[in-house]
PDB file of C-alpha atoms in Angstrom:
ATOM      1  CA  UNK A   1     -60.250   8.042  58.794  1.00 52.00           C
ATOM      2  CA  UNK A   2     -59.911   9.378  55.656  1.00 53.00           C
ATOM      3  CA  UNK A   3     -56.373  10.345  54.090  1.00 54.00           C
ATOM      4  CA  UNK A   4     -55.972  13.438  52.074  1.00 56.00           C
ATOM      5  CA  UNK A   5     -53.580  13.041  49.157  1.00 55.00           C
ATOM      6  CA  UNK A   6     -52.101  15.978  47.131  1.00 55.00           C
ATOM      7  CA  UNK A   7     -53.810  16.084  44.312  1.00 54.00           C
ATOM      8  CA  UNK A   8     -52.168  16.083  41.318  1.00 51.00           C
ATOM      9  CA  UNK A   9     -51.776  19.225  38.818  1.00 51.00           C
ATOM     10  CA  UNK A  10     -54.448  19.771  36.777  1.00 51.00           C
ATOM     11  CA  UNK A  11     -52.478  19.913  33.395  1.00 49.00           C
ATOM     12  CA  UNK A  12     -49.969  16.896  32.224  1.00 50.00           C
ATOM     13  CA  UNK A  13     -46.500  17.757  32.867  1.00 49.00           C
ATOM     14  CA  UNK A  14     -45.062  19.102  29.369  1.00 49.00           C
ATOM     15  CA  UNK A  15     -48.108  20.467  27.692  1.00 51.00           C
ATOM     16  CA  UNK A  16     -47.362  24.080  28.333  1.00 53.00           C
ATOM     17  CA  UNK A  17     -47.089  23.622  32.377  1.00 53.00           C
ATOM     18  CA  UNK A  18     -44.321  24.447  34.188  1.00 52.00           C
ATOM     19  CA  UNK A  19     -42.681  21.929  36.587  1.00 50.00           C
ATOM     20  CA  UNK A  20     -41.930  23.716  39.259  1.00 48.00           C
ATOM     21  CA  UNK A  21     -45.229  25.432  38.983  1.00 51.00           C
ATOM     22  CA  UNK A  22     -47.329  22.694  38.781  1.00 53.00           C
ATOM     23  CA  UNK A  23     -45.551  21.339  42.347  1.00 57.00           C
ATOM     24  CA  UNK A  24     -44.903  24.279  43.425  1.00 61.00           C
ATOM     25  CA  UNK A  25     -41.185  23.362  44.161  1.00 62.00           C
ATOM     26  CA  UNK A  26     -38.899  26.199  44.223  1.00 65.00           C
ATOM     27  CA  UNK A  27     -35.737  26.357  42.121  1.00 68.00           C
ATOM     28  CA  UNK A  28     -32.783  24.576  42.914  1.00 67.00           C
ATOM     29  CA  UNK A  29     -29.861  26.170  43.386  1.00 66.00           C
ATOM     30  CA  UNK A  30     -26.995  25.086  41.106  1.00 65.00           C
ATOM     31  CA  UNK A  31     -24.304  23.145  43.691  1.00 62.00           C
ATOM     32  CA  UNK A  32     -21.020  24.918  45.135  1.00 60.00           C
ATOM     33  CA  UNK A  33     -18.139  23.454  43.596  1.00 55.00           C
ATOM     34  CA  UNK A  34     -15.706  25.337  45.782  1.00 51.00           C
ATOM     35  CA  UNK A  35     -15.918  25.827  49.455  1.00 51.00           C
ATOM     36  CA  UNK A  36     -14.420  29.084  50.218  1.00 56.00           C
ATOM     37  CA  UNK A  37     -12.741  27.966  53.264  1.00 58.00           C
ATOM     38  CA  UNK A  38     -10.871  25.257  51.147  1.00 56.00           C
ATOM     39  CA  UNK A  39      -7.443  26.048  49.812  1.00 60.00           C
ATOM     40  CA  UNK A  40      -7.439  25.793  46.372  1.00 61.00           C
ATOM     41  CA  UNK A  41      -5.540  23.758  44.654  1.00 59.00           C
ATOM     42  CA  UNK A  42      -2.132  24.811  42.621  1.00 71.00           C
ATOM     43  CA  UNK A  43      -2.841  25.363  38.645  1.00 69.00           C
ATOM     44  CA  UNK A  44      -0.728  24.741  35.932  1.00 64.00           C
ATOM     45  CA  UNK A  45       0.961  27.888  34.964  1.00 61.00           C
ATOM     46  CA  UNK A  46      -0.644  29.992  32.316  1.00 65.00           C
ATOM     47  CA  UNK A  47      -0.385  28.862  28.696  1.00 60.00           C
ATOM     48  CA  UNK A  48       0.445  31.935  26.051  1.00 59.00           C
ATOM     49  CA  UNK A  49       0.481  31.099  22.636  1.00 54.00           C
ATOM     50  CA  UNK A  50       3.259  33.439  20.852  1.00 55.00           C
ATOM     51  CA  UNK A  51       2.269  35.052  17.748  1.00 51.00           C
ATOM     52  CA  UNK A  52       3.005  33.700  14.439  1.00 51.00           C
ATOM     53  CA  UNK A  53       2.213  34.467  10.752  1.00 49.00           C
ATOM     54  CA  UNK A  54      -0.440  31.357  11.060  1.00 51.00           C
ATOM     55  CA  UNK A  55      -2.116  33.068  14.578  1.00 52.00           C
ATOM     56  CA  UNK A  56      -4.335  35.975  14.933  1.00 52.00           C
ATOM     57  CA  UNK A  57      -6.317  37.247  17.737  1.00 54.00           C
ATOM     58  CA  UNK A  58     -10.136  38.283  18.039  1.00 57.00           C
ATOM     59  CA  UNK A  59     -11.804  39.793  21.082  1.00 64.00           C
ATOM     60  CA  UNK A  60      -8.851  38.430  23.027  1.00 63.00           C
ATOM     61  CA  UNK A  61      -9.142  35.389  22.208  1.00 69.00           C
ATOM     62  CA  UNK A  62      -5.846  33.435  20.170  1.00 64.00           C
ATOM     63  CA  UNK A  63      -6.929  31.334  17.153  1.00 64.00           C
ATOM     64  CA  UNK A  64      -3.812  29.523  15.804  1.00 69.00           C
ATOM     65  CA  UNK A  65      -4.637  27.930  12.475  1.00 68.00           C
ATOM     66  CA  UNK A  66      -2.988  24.522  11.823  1.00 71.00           C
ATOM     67  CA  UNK A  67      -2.493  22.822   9.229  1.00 73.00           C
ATOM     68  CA  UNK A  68      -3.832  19.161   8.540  1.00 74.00           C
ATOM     69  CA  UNK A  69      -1.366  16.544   8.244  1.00 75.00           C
ATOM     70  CA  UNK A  70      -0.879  15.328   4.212  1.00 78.00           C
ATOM     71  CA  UNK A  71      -0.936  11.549   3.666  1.00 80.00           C
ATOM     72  CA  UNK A  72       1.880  10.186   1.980  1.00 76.00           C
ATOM     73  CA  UNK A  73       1.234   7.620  -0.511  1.00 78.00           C
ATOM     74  CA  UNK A  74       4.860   5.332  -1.526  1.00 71.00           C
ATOM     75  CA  UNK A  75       4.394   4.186  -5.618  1.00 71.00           C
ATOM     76  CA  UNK A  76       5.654   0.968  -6.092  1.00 64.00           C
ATOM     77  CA  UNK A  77       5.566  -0.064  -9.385  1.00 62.00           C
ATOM     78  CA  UNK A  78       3.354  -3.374  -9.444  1.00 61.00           C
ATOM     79  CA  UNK A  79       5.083  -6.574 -10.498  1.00 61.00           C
ATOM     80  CA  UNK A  80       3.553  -9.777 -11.338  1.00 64.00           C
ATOM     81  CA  UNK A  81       5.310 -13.338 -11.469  1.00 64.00           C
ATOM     82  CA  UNK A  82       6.311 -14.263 -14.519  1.00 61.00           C
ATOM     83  CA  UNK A  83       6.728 -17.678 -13.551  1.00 78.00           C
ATOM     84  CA  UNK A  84       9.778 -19.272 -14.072  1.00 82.00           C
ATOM     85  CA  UNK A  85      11.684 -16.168 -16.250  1.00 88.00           C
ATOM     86  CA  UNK A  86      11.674 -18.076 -19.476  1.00 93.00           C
ATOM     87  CA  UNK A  87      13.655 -21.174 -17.388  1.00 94.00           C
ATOM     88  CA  UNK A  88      11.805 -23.490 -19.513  1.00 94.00           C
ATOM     89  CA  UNK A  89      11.986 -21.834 -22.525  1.00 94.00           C
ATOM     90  CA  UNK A  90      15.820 -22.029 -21.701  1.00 96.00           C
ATOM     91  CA  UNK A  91      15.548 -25.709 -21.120  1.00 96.00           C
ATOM     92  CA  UNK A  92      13.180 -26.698 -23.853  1.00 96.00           C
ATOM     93  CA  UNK A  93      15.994 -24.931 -26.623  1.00 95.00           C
ATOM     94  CA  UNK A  94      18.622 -26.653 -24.286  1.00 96.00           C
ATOM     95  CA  UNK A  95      17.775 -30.105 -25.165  1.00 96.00           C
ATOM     96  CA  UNK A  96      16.430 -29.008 -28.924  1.00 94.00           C
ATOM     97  CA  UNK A  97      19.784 -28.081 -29.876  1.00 93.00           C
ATOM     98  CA  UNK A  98      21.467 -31.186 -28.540  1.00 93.00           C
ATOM     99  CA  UNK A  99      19.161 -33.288 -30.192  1.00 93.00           C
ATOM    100  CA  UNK A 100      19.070 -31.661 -33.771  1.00 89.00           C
ATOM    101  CA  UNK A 101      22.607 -31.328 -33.714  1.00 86.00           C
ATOM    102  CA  UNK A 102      22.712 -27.026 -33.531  1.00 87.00           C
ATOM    103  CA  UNK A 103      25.699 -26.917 -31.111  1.00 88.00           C
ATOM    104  CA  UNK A 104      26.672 -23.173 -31.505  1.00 90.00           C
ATOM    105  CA  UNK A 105      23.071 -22.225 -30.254  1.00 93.00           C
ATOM    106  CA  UNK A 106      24.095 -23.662 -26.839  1.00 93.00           C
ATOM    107  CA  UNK A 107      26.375 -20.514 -26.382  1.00 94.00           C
ATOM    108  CA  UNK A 108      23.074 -18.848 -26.009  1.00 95.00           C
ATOM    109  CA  UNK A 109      20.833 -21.349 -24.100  1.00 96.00           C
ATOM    110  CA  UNK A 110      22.552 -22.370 -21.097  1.00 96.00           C
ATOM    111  CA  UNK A 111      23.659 -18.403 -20.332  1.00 97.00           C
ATOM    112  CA  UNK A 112      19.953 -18.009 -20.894  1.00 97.00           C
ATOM    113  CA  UNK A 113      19.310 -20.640 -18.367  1.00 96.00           C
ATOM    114  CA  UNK A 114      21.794 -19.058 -15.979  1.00 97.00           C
ATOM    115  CA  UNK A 115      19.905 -15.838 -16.431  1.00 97.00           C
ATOM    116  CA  UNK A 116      16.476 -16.841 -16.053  1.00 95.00           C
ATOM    117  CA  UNK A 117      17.329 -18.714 -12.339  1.00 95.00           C
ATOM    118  CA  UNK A 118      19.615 -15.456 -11.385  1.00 96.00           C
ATOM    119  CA  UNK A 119      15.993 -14.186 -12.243  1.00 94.00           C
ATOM    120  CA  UNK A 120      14.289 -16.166  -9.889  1.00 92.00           C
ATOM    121  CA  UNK A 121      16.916 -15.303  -7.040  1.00 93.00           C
ATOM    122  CA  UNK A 122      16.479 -11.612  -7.520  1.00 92.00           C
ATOM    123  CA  UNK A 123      12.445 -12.235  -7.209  1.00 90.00           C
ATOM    124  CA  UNK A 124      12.540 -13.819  -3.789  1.00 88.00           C
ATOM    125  CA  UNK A 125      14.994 -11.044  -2.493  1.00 90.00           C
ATOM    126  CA  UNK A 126      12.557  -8.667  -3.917  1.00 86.00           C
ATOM    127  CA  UNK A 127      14.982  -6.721  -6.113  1.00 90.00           C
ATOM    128  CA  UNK A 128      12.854  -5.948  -9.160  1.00 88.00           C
ATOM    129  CA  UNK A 129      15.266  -3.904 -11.144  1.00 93.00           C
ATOM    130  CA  UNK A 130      17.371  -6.976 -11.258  1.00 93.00           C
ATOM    131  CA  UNK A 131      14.810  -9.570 -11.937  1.00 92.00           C
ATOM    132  CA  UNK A 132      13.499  -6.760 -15.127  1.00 92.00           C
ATOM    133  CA  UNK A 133      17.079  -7.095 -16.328  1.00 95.00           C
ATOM    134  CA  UNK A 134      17.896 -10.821 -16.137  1.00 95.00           C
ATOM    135  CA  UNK A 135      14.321 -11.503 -17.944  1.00 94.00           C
ATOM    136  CA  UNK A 136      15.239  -9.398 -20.812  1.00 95.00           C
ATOM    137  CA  UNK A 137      18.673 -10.843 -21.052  1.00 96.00           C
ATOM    138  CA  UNK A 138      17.133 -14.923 -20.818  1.00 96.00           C
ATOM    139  CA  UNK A 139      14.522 -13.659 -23.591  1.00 96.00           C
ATOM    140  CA  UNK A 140      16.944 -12.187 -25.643  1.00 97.00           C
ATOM    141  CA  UNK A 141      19.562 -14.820 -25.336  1.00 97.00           C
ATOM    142  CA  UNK A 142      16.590 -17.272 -25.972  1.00 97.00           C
ATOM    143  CA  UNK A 143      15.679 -15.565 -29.111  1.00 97.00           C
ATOM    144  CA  UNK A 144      19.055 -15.507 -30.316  1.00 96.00           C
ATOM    145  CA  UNK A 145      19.664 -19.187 -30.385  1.00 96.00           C
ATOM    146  CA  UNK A 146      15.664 -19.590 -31.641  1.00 96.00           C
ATOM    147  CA  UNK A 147      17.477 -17.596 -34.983  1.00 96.00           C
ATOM    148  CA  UNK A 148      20.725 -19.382 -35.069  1.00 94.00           C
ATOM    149  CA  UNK A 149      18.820 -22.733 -34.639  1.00 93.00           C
ATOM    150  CA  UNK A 150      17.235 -22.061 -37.607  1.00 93.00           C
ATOM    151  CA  UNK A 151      19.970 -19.734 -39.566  1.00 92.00           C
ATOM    152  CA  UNK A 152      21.759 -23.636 -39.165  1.00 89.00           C
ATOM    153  CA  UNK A 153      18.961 -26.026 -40.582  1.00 88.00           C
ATOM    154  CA  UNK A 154      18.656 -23.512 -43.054  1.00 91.00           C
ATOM    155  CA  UNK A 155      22.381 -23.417 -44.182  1.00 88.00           C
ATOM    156  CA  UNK A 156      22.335 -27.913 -43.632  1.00 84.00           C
ATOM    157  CA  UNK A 157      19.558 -27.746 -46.380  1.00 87.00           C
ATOM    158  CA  UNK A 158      20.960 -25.683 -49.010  1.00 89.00           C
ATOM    159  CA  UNK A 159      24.521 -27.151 -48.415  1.00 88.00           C
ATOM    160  CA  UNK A 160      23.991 -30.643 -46.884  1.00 81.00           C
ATOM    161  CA  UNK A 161      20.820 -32.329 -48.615  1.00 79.00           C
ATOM    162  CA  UNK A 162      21.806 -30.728 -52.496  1.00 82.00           C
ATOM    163  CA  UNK A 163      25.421 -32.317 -51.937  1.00 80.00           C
ATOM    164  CA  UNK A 164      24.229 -36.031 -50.612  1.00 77.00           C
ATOM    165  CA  UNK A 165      21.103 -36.069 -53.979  1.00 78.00           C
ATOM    166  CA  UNK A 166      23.386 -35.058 -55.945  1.00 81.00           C
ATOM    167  CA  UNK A 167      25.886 -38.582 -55.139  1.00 80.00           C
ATOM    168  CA  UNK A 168      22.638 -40.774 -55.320  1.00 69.00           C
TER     169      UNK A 168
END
């Protein structure tokens, strides 16, 4: 009782045999898709593209040519914390001029001050072109009484100290 298998094709599949050759399988047919008794179903109507300057057609066929989206890129200009917006500076000439006795230079330190925190405010709102401004206007009151302070000592020394050596 002796089985008979097929035997198996005398060249490996893919070294120049065919498949269908080597099992001697006929071709498949490709599947219907569409029964012709079927209805078929409704379509969308028919798109047509309507001619522009950017369109032009070839063989029939419509090739409209569009153009990429651009990025848009928003400058900013880039602003770093200055700290406190000369506040201590403000401060620090504050309680110089009490102590040495320069009282008109506190017309220009405590409005410098006043700046500097109006400063601050503007920084935590985020408007920059106000924080810019109040900087420059708490530097240069700052500076101003940093030139009075001394335009004072300097006038104290020439008029003050030649006056009291001079009654010793």
């Amino acid at each position: 009782m002796s089985e008979t298998k097929p035997s198996a094709p005398q060249q490996p599949v893919g070294q120049g045999c065919n498949t269908e050759e080597a099992y001697h399988y006929p071709p498949v047919p490709p599947p219907s898709y569409q029964q012709q008794d079927e209805p078929r179903p409704e379509r969308p109507p028919p798109y047509f593209a309507q001619q522009s300057d950017e369109s032009y057609s070839s063989n029939g066929r419509v090739y409209i040519a569009v153009q990429q989206p651009t990025t848009v890129r928003l400058i900013r200009p880039v602003y770093e914390s200055a700290g406190d917006h000369y506040l201590g500076l403000s401060i620090f000439l504050t309680v110089l001029c009490i102590c040495c006795g320069s009282w008109p230079s506190l017309l220009c330190t405590i409005p410098a001050a006043l700046f500097a925190c109006e400063a601050q405010e503007d920084e935590t709102k985020g408007n920059f072109e106000g924080v810019r401004k109040n900087r420059q206007l708490a530097i240069g009151l700052n500076l101003i009484a940093i030139l009075s302070f001394f335009v004072m000592w300097i006038v104290v020394m020439m008029v003050v100290w030649p006056v009291k050596a001079s009654q010793h």
